[in-house]
Tab-separated table of C-alpha atoms in Angstrom:
chain	number	residue	atom	x	y	z
A	1	MET	CA	97.775	185.617	103.381
A	2	ARG	CA	99.898	183.214	101.401
A	3	LYS	CA	102.838	183.940	103.679
A	4	HIS	CA	100.905	182.547	106.622
A	5	LEU	CA	99.949	179.333	104.775
A	6	ALA	CA	103.512	178.327	103.896
A	7	PRO	CA	104.580	177.453	107.482
A	8	LEU	CA	101.276	175.612	107.995
A	9	PHE	CA	101.828	173.655	104.781
A	10	VAL	CA	105.392	172.692	105.862
A	11	ALA	CA	104.105	171.581	109.271
A	12	LEU	CA	101.432	169.456	107.606
A	13	ILE	CA	104.051	167.758	105.391
A	14	LEU	CA	106.221	167.005	108.434
A	15	VAL	CA	103.266	165.436	110.294
A	16	VAL	CA	102.338	163.284	107.298
A	17	ALA	CA	105.952	162.149	106.891
A	18	ALA	CA	106.262	161.230	110.571
A	19	VAL	CA	103.043	159.231	110.550
A	20	SER	CA	103.897	157.372	107.335
A	21	CYS	CA	107.249	156.216	108.731
A	22	GLY	CA	105.374	153.858	111.060
A	23	GLY	CA	106.639	152.425	114.326
A	24	ASP	CA	110.061	151.178	115.170
A	25	ASP	CA	111.393	147.928	113.753
A	26	SER	CA	112.805	146.647	117.010
A	27	PRO	CA	112.329	142.998	118.005
A	28	SER	CA	110.035	144.063	120.835
A	29	SER	CA	107.276	144.879	118.366
A	30	PRO	CA	107.076	141.940	115.944
A	31	THR	CA	104.875	142.104	112.921
A	32	PRO	CA	102.039	139.618	113.318
A	33	THR	CA	101.922	136.946	110.650
A	34	SER	CA	99.419	134.227	110.059
A	35	ALA	CA	101.132	130.919	109.407
A	36	PRO	CA	99.037	128.368	107.558
A	37	THR	CA	97.814	125.491	109.680
A	38	PRO	CA	99.455	122.281	108.471
A	39	THR	CA	97.057	119.631	107.314
A	40	PRO	CA	97.721	115.959	107.964
A	41	THR	CA	98.755	113.898	104.992
A	42	PRO	CA	95.930	111.488	104.303
A	43	THR	CA	96.495	107.866	103.457
A	44	PRO	CA	96.371	107.639	99.664
A	45	GLY	CA	92.856	106.626	98.826
A	46	GLY	CA	91.819	107.926	102.231
A	47	SER	CA	90.426	104.607	103.340
A	48	THR	CA	91.419	102.354	106.205
A	49	ALA	CA	89.843	99.370	107.878
A	50	THR	CA	90.659	97.425	111.024
A	51	ILE	CA	90.752	93.653	111.452
A	52	THR	CA	90.986	92.355	115.005
A	53	ILE	CA	92.538	88.970	115.783
A	54	THR	CA	91.241	87.074	118.832
A	55	SER	CA	91.287	83.423	119.884
A	56	ALA	CA	88.010	83.057	117.972
A	57	GLY	CA	89.601	84.244	114.711
A	58	VAL	CA	89.724	87.421	112.633
A	59	SER	CA	86.887	89.933	112.739
A	60	PRO	CA	85.541	91.081	110.432
A	61	ARG	CA	86.413	88.351	107.956
A	62	SER	CA	86.025	90.724	105.023
A	63	VAL	CA	86.645	94.476	104.717
A	64	THR	CA	86.317	96.938	101.847
A	65	ILE	CA	88.659	99.880	101.309
A	66	ALA	CA	89.276	102.430	98.584
A	67	ALA	CA	92.233	101.889	96.266
A	68	GLY	CA	95.330	103.235	97.987
A	69	GLY	CA	94.002	102.511	101.472
A	70	ARG	CA	95.442	100.324	104.208
A	71	VAL	CA	94.224	97.721	106.676
A	72	ASN	CA	95.263	97.735	110.319
A	73	PHE	CA	95.595	94.310	111.974
A	74	ILE	CA	95.294	94.268	115.788
A	75	ASN	CA	96.358	91.117	117.628
A	76	ASN	CA	94.151	90.742	120.716
A	77	ASP	CA	94.858	87.009	120.922
A	78	THR	CA	97.169	85.457	123.519
A	79	ARG	CA	99.454	84.038	120.831
A	80	ALA	CA	101.403	85.521	117.935
A	81	HIS	CA	100.064	85.598	114.368
A	82	ASP	CA	101.891	86.183	111.082
A	83	MET	CA	99.398	87.816	108.709
A	84	SER	CA	100.272	87.322	105.044
A	85	SER	CA	98.791	87.577	101.572
A	86	ASN	CA	97.469	84.526	99.774
A	87	PRO	CA	98.531	82.073	98.384
A	88	HIS	CA	100.502	80.222	101.011
A	89	PRO	CA	103.517	80.007	101.087
A	90	ALA	CA	104.313	82.430	98.210
A	91	HIS	CA	102.308	85.416	99.584
A	92	THR	CA	102.313	87.095	96.162
A	93	ASP	CA	98.683	88.052	95.419
A	94	CYS	CA	98.729	91.323	97.379
A	95	PRO	CA	102.258	91.811	98.748
A	96	ALA	CA	101.249	94.988	100.635
A	97	ILE	CA	99.393	92.740	103.121
A	98	ASN	CA	102.723	91.164	104.073
A	99	GLN	CA	103.773	94.436	105.740
A	100	ALA	CA	101.370	93.635	108.596
A	101	GLY	CA	103.444	90.494	109.147
A	102	PHE	CA	104.324	89.025	112.518
A	103	LEU	CA	102.268	90.367	115.425
A	104	GLN	CA	102.905	89.521	119.054
A	105	PRO	CA	99.891	89.630	121.414
A	106	GLY	CA	98.881	93.271	121.894
A	107	GLN	CA	100.641	94.525	118.748
A	108	SER	CA	99.036	96.183	115.741
A	109	ARG	CA	100.428	96.974	112.318
A	110	GLU	CA	99.130	98.256	108.998
A	111	THR	CA	99.451	96.758	105.580
A	112	GLY	CA	101.119	98.770	102.875
A	113	ASN	CA	98.936	100.760	100.482
A	114	LEU	CA	96.630	98.452	98.541
A	115	THR	CA	96.419	100.202	95.183
A	116	THR	CA	94.946	97.750	92.652
A	117	PRO	CA	91.158	97.264	92.735
A	118	ARG	CA	90.477	93.563	93.374
A	119	THR	CA	89.865	91.085	96.208
A	120	CYS	CA	92.884	89.914	98.194
A	121	GLY	CA	92.916	86.933	100.512
A	122	PHE	CA	94.978	86.774	103.690
A	123	HIS	CA	95.897	84.110	106.256
A	124	ASP	CA	98.121	83.402	109.241
A	125	HIS	CA	101.356	82.097	107.720
A	126	ASN	CA	101.951	79.850	110.752
A	127	ASP	CA	98.474	78.257	110.517
A	128	PRO	CA	97.354	78.752	106.895
A	129	ASP	CA	94.742	75.987	106.823
A	130	ASP	CA	92.743	77.170	109.852
A	131	PRO	CA	89.779	79.197	108.504
A	132	ARG	CA	89.656	81.275	111.718
A	133	TRP	CA	92.749	83.158	110.529
A	134	THR	CA	91.675	83.758	106.923
A	135	GLY	CA	89.711	86.541	105.276
A	136	THR	CA	89.489	88.949	102.351
A	137	ILE	CA	90.184	92.595	101.622
A	138	GLN	CA	88.128	94.109	98.819
A	139	ILE	CA	89.848	97.049	97.150
A	140	LYS	CA	87.452	99.330	95.241
């Protein structure tokens, strides 16, 4: 009876070997992979605020952001504005505000990252004494 089992055993080994070799490796049958979904890089501090400029002035006049955040200035006025950090004309209190800079009507631009917790004043460099164009950014 053992003589009859030997060919059956060999056949079984051949079947197992054929199955374990898998499919072909041709380009027509690619191996599925799951690529990680990229995540957007957040603004450091993860906080942003928007200040809109109109003929009536800036609104809101004061915003609060987390340390590392930015402020977006949008010029909806009919004239240009040059948004800068206090004091005028040095613009040295919060230099990151100066990156918003000169905005033509319809333009918007963000400040740099405001990283030090404190209150920063800003103004329109071309009209620094008009309170309509002044405000504060509180960094927490």
